[in-house]
XYZ file of C-alpha atoms in Angstrom:
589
model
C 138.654 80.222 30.753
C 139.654 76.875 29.572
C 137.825 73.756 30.865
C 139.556 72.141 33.454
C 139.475 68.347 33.969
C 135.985 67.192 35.838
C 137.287 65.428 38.539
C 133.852 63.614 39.310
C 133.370 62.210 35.361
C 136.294 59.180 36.091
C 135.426 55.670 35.400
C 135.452 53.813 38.596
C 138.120 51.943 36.994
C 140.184 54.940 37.176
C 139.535 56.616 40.084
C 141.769 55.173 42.263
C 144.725 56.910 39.996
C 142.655 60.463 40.461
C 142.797 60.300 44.139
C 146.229 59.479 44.038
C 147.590 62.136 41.606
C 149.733 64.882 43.262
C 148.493 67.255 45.340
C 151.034 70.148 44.559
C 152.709 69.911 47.996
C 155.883 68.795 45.891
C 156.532 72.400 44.034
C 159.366 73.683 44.184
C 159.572 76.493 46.262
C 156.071 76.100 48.272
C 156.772 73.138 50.340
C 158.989 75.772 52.833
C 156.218 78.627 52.381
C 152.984 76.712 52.972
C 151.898 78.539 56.320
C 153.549 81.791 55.278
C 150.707 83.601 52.931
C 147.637 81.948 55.463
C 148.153 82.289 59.139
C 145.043 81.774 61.699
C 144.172 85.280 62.159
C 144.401 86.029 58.373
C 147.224 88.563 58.652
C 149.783 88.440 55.988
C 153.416 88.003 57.968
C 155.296 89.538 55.058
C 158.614 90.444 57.050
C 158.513 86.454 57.255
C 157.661 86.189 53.946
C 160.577 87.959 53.204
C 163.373 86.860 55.636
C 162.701 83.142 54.917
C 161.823 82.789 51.060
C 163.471 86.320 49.920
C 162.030 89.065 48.272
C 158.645 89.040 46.358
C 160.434 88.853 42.955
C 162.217 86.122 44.224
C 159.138 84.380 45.397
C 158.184 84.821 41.938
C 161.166 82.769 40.095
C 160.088 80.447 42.148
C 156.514 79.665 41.527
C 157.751 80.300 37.758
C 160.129 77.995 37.894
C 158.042 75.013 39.819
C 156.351 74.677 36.373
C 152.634 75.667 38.082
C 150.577 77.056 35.257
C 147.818 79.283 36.765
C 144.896 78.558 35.514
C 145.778 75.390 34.031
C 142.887 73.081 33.293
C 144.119 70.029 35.093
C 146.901 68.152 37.139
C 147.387 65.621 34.927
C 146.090 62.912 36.911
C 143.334 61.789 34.024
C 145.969 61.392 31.597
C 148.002 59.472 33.598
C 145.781 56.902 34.634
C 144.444 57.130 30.795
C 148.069 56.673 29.390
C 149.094 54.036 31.971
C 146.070 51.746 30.830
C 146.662 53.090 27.135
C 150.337 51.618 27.691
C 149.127 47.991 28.918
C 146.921 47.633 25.950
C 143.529 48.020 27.835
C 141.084 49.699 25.360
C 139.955 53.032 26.824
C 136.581 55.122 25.601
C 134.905 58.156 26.165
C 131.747 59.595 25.185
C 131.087 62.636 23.495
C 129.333 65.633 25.407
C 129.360 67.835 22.418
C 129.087 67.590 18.898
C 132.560 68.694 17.462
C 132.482 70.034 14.260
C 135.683 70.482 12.060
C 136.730 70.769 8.301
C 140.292 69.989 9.022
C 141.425 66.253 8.270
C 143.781 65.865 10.978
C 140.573 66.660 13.749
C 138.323 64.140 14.820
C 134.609 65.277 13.985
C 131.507 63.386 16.247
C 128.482 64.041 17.719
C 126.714 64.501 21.299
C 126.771 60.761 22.180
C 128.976 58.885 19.906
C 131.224 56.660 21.569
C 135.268 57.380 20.431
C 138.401 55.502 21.400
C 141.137 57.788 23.207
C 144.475 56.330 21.754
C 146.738 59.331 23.197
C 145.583 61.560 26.066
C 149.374 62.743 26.288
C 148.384 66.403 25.331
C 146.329 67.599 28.476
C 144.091 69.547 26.120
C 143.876 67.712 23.113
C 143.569 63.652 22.790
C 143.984 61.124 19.671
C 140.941 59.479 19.162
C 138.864 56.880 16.408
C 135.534 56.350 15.686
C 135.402 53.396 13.213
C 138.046 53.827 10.572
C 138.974 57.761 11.337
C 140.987 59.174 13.765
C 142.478 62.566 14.861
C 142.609 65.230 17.765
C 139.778 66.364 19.680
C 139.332 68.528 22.520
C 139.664 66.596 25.455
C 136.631 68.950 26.857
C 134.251 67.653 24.701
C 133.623 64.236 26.008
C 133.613 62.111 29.294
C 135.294 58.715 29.968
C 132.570 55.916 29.861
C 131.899 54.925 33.362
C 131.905 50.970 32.156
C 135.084 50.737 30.347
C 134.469 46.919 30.508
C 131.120 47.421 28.370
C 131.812 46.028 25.081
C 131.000 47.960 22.051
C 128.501 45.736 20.685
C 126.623 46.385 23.693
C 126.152 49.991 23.322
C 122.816 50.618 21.420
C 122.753 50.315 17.873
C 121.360 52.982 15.148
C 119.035 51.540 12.443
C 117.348 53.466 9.696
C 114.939 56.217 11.206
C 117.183 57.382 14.135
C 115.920 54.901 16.449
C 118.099 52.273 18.782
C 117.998 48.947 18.365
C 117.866 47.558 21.958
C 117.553 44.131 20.987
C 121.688 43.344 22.005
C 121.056 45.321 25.074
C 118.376 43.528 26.196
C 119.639 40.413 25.410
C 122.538 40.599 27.559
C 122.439 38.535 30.620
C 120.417 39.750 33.768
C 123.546 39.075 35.861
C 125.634 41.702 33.624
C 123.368 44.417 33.217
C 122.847 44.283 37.500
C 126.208 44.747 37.396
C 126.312 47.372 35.398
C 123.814 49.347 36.994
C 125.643 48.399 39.974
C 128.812 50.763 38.550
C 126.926 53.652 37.516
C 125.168 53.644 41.328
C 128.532 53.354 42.859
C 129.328 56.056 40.223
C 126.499 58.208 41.603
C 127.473 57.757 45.136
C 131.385 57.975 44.893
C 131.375 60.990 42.580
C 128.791 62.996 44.647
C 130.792 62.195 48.038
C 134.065 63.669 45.738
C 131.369 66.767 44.778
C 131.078 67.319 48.611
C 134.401 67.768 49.642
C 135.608 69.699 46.751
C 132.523 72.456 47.747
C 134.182 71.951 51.053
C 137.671 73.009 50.173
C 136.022 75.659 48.330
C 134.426 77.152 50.921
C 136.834 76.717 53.886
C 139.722 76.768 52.037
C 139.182 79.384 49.796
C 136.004 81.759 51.163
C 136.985 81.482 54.860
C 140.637 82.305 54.071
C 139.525 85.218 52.127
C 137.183 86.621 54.395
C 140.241 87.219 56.868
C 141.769 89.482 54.335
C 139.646 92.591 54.233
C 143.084 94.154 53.077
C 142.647 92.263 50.063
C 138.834 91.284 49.337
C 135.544 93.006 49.754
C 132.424 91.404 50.345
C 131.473 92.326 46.521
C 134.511 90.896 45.300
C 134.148 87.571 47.131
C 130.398 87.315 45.956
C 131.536 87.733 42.439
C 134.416 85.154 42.319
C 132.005 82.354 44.223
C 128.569 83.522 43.615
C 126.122 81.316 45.448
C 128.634 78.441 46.221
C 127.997 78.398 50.055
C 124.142 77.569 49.385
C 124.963 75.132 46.644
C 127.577 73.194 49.380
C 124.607 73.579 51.672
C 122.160 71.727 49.231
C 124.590 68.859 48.281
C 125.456 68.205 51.995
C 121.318 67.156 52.535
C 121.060 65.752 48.911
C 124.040 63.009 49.375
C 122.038 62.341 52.808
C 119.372 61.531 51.370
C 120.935 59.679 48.239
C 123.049 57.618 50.824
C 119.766 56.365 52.675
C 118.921 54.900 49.496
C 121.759 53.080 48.945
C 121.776 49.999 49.286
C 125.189 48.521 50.645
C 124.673 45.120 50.049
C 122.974 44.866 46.981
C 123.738 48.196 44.980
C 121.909 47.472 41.853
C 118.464 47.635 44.169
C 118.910 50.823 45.137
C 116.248 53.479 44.520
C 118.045 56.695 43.921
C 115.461 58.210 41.470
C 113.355 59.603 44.021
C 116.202 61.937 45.607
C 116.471 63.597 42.194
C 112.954 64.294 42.096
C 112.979 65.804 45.541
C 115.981 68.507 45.063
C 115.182 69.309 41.469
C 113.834 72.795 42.517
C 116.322 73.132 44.745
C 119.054 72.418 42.370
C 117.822 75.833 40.320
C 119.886 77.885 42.335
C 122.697 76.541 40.246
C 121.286 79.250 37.657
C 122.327 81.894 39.629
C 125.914 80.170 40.346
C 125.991 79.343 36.394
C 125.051 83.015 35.145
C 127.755 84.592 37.635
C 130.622 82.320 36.529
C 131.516 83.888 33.575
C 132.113 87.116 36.058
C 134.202 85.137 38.070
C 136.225 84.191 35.343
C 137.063 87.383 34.602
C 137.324 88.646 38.353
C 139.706 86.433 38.909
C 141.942 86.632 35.752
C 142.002 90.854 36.965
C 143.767 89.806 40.176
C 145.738 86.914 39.343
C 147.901 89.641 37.410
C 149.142 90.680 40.434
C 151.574 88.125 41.832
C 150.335 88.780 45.587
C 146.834 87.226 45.106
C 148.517 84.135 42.639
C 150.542 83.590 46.397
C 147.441 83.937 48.324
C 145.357 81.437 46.339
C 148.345 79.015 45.839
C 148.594 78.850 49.975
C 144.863 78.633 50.309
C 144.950 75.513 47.869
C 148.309 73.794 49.500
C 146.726 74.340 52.817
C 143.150 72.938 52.110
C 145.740 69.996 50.914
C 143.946 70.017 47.678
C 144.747 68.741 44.231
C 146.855 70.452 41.807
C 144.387 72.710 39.938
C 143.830 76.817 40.433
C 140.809 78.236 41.952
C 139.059 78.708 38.218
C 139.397 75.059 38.360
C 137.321 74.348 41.147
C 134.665 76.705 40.172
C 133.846 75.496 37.320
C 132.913 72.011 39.161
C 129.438 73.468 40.072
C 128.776 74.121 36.324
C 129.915 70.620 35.245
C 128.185 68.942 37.896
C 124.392 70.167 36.886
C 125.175 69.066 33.336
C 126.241 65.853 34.098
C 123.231 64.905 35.950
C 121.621 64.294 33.074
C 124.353 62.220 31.652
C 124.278 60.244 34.525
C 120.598 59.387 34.856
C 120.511 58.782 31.248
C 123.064 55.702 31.805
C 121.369 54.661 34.691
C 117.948 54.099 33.205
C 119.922 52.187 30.223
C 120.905 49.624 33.050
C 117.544 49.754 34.644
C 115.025 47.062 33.855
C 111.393 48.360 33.552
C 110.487 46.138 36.226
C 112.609 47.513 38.434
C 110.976 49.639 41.096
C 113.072 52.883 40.703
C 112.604 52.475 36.907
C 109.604 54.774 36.901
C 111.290 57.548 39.130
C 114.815 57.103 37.250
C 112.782 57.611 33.742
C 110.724 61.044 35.780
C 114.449 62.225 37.476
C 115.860 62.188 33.862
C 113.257 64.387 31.943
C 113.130 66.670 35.607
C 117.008 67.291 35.821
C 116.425 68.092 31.957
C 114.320 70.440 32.583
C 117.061 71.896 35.305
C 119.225 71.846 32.756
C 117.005 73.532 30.730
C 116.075 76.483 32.685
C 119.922 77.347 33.126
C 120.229 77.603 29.565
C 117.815 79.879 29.063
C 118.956 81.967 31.647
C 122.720 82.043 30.201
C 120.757 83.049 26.822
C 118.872 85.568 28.527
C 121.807 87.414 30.231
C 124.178 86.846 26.597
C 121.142 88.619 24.821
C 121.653 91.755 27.155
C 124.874 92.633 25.563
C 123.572 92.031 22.194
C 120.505 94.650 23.898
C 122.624 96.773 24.751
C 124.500 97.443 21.602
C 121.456 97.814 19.991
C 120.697 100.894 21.704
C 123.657 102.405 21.383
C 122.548 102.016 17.162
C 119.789 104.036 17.978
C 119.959 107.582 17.283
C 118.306 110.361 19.679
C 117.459 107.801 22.724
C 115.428 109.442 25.591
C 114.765 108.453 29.013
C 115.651 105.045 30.992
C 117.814 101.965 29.100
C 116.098 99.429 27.506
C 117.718 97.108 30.128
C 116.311 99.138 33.268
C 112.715 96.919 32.185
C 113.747 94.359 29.524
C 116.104 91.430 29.154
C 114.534 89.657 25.752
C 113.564 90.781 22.199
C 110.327 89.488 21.548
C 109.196 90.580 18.066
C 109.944 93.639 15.473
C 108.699 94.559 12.000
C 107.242 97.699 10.414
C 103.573 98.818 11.254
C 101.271 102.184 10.679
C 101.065 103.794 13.848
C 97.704 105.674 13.721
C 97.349 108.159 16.736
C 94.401 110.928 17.550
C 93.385 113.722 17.159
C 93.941 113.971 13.645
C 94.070 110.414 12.692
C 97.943 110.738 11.159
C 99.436 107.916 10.558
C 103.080 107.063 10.286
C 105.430 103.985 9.417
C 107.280 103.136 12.195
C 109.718 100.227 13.220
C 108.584 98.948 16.275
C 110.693 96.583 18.755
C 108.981 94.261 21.300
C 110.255 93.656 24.250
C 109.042 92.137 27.847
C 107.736 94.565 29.270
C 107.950 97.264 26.578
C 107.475 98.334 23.234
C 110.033 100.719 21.481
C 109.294 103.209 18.592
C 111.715 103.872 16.403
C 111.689 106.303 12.910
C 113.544 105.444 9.568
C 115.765 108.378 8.184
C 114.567 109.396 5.113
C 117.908 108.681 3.167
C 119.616 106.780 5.410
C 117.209 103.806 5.541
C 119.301 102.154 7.819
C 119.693 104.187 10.453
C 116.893 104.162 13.297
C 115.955 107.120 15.683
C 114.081 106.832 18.850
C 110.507 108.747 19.054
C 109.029 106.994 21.966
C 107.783 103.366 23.824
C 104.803 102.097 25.335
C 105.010 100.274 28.734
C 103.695 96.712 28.053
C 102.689 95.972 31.934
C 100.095 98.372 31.707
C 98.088 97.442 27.918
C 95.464 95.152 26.534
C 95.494 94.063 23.016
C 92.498 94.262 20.706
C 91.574 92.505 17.885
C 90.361 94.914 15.173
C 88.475 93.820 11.940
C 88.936 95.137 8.935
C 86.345 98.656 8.243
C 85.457 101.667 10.080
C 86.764 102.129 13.196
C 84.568 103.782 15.559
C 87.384 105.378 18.261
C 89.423 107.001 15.152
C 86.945 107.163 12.817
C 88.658 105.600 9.890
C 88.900 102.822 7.414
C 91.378 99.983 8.743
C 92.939 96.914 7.350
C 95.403 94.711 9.432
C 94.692 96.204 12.785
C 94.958 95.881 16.390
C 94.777 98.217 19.335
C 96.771 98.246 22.443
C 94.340 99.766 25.154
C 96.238 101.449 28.454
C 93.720 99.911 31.601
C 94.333 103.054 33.460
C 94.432 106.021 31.542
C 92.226 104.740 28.305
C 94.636 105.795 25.609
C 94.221 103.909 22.608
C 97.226 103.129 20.007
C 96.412 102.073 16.746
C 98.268 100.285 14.892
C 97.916 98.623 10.746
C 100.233 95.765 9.617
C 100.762 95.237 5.506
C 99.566 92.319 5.184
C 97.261 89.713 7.648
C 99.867 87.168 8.561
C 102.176 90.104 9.805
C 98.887 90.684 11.939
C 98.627 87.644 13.314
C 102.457 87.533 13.827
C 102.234 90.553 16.020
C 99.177 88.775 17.954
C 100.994 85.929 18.950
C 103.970 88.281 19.727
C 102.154 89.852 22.423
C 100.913 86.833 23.541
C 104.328 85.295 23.755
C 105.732 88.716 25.704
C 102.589 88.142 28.125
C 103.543 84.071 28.810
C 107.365 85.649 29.157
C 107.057 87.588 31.942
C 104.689 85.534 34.233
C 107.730 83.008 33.469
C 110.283 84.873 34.562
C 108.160 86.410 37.564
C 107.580 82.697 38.487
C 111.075 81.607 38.010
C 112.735 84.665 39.794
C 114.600 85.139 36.849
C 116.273 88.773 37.419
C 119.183 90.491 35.403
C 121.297 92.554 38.382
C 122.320 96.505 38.088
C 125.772 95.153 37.724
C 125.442 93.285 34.949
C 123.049 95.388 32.903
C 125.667 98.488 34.066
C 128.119 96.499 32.988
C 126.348 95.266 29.443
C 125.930 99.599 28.455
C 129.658 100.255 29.708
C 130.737 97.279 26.707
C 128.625 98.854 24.292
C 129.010 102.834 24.860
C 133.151 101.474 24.903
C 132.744 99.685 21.549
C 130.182 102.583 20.152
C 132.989 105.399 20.715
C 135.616 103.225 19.468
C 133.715 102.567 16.120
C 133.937 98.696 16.537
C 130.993 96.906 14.545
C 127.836 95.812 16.382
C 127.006 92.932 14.766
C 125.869 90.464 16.930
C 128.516 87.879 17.574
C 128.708 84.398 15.745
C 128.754 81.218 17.268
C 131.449 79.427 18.583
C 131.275 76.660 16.191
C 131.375 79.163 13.322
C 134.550 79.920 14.392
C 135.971 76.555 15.031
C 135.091 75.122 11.608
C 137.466 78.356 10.328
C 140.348 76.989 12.359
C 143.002 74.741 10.937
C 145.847 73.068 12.631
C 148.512 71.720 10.705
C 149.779 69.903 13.456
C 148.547 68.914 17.258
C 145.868 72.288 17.517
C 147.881 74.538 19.798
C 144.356 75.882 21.756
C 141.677 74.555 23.703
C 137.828 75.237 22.171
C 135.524 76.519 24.671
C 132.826 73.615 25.174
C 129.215 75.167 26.088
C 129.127 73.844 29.211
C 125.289 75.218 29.423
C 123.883 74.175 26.011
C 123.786 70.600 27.195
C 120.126 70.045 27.161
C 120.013 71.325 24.305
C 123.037 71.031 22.047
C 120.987 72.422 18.557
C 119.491 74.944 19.617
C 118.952 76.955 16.504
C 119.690 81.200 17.248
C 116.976 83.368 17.175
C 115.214 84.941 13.745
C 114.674 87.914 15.450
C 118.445 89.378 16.188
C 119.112 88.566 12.123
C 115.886 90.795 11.666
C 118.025 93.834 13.868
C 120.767 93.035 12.373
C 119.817 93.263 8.623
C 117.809 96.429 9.665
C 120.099 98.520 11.627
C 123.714 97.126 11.015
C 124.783 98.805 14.444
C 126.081 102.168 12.999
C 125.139 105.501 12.779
């Protein structure tokens, strides 16, 4: 699903122009039909339908032919209000959420946090841009407008050798200017969380309430899948904008003390995981039954009725996402504009690190539930599986490598691939000429074991000579596993393995952090579909892999997916341990 314009990220400067742009009551062909699709008792009057607008068909030509795109990432208000102070010569910038990386001249490469000048915003998807002497396109997407567009350049902070800002310019602007700036990003806070509100508003009673009417058309499942936990989020916001507004102060804005009201909801604001995880799910739920024209009515009245701006439902629900990861952003220019003095400077500075930490969380959660696909198809690699999934227990790869698996009575022991995971640890066999290809002998539940250190001699349970070895002791039944690494630093590797599978769980049992039947049902359907049809397993690359492969000649005729949920943490480097699966069992058998 394509980004859609964030409708709270506006300069102040500009948001007069976003509450003005059209609100889709001007279509042609759904002025007449606004009260047709939604009537009070949520019964679908379709002999009216007909007699009035014609038949469905012709209902059809007409939303075709009123030019609304569904699923169309904006309404164009941004780039008017851009373009119209583009056109009087005002200077316009925008900061960059995510770095954009590109090998084609004619794009605009930056990173997270450079500042760029938007020159064209014509293309809803893709702006002209400079950063010094270079210009291009970039994905509109990847960056926010600056809430002070009055803030000269020179007053941004500078980069001097070692990384490190030079605040000296900052400072040394005038107390008078910098109040004033704080004074915008407050009213920023304020305006764009009030905005926040009533969009979860027409969400919820334009949308959900609507919906619920038409059990013809929606079951409960369906409507938790296309708006996940969006009731309880609208229910948080509703007392966190109380509390934010009793901080405000009116008369003096820059005195406010907002940095408190972020410390009290950030564990509330965690149930945006949930809402974040499922959205991808909606995505999808919703692209299934917008291909039948009935529901692309149903969701077009819902919106005209609600009186709400031109964008489709997928839209609005990706507002929730954006919001959480802006947070950040805006604390972050807050505490620039906040004196150390001040008295919210110490709870602004503690609100920014906790609402990274929010942020934080989330992203580990989306990399939890990507990494059950990537689970998934593993399994379906391995030859001879027995008994429950690997998902039924497990969401995360810990650890693998090769060890000696020593076992009683006869003190045989065997090289075996072994695969950690929370709560579990999977046995897997070599074949003999096929060394790539892995079959299942058996696993050892995790929950249940203690790990012993074992130096290097005679072992007194098995009665041998060891080197590199640790046991894994079951509490209730007192069966002993043996087990020899090659070499000592795999040994220690495997320690600090189980220790890290150990700190993993109590996490995630602390968290709440779940994976539901429906998405780890879901996660073996993909991979038994691409197992039979003999597509490759390998796990998948990242986006920007594939960006950097792209070239466009001309304007770039797509818009990039921005990872909305890897801003905390926009270099995260991927995990060792799916390049150790992959290079072992290349996913085929």
């Amino acid at each position: 699903i394509t980004s859609p314009v964030a409708f709270d990220i506006l300069p102040l400067k500009l948001q007069t122009f976003s509450q003005s742009t059209p609100t889709g009551l001007d279509c042609v062909g759904w002025k007449r039909r606004i009260s047709v699709p939604v009537i009070a008792d949520g019964a679908l009057d379709k002999t009216a339908l007909t007699d009035e607008v014609g038949s469905e068909e012709d209902l059809y030509e007409d939303f075709r032919s009123s030019n609304h795109r569904y699923g169309h990432p904006g309404g164009g208000g941004e780039q008017l209000a851009i373009n119209e102070l583009i056109s009087d010569g005002s200077v316009v910038y925008a900061e960059a959420l995510w770095d954009h990386v590109t090998m084609d001249d004619q794009e605009l490469g930056f990173k997270a946090g450079d500042v760029i000048e938007v020159m064209d915003a014509t293309n809803k998807e893709w702006w002209w841009g400079r950063i010094l002497d270079s210009e291009g396109w970039f994905p509109a997407s990847f960056v926010r407008l600056r809430v002070n567009q009055d803030e000269p350049m020179e007053d941004y902070p500078l980069k001097v050798e070692g990384g490190k800002e030079d605040d000296s310019r900052r400072f040394g602007m005038g107390q008078t200017t910098k109040d004033q700036m704080r004074t915008n990003v407050i009213n920023e806070i304020i305006s764009t969380e009030r905005d926040y509100i009533k969009h979860l508003k027409d969400i919820c009673e334009g949308y959900i309430k609507q919906c619920r009417k038409r059990a013809d058309m929606f079951t409960e499942e369906q409507l938790k899948t296309i708006f996940g936990n969006i009731e309880d989020i609208y229910r948080c916001q509703k007392k966190f904008v109380k509390a934010l507004e009793k901080k405000f102060n009116k008369d003096h804005p820059h005195l406010s003390e907002v940095g408190s009201c972020f410390l009290e909801y950030q564990t509330e604001f965690q149930i945006y995981s949930e809402y974040c995880n499922n959205h991808p799910n909606a995505c999808m739920e919703l692209s299934r039954l917008t291909k039948v024209n009935k529901y692309v009515y149903f969701f077009e009245a819902c919106r005209l009725l609600q009186k709400m701006i031109d964008i489709s439902l997928d839209g609005f629900l990706l507002t929730p996402v954006q919001k959480i990861c802006k947070y950040p952003l805006q604390l972050a220019e807050l505490l620039k504009y906040t004196n150390p003095q001040h008295r919210d400077f110490k709870d602004v500075e503690a609100a920014l690190n906790a609402m990274k930490n929010v942020a934080r969380l989330i992203n580990e959660r989306k990399r939890r539930l990507e990494n059950i696909d990537k689970i998934a198809q593993w399994q379906s690699s391995i030859e001879d599986w027995e008994g429950e999934d690997v998902l039924v227990r497990s969401s995360e790869l810990i650890y693998s490598g090769e060890l000696a698996k020593i076992s009683h009575p006869q003190a045989k022991s065997q090289q075996r691939m072994f695969f950690l995971f929370d709560h579990q640890l999977v046995c897997c066999k070599k074949d003999l000429l096929r060394r790539d290809i892995l079959y299942y002998k058996s696993r050892i539940n995790m929950d249940d074991m203690e790990i012993l250190d074992v130096e290097d001699g005679k072992d007194k349970d098995f009665n041998i000579s060891v080197k590199n070895a640790f046991k894994l002791h079951c509490r209730d039944t007192e069966e002993v596993h043996l087990f020899c690494a090659k070499k000592p630093e795999q040994k220690q590797r495997w320690l600090k393995a189980f220790e890290n599978e150990r700190r993993q769980v109590q996490l995630d049992q602390e968290t709440g952090f779940s994976i539901t039947e429906v998405q780890k049902k879901q996660a073996m359907l993909n991979a038994s579909k691409q197992h039979h049809a003999g597509k490759p397993k390998a796990v998948t690359r990242p986006y920007y892999d594939f960006l950097m492969r792209q070239k466009h000649p001309t304007l770039p005729t797509t818009l990039p997916q921005q990872q909305v949920f890897m801003l905390a943490e926009p270099k995260r480097k991927p995990s060792n341990f799916w390049q150790n699966i992959s290079r072992l069992t290349p996913f085929r058998k």
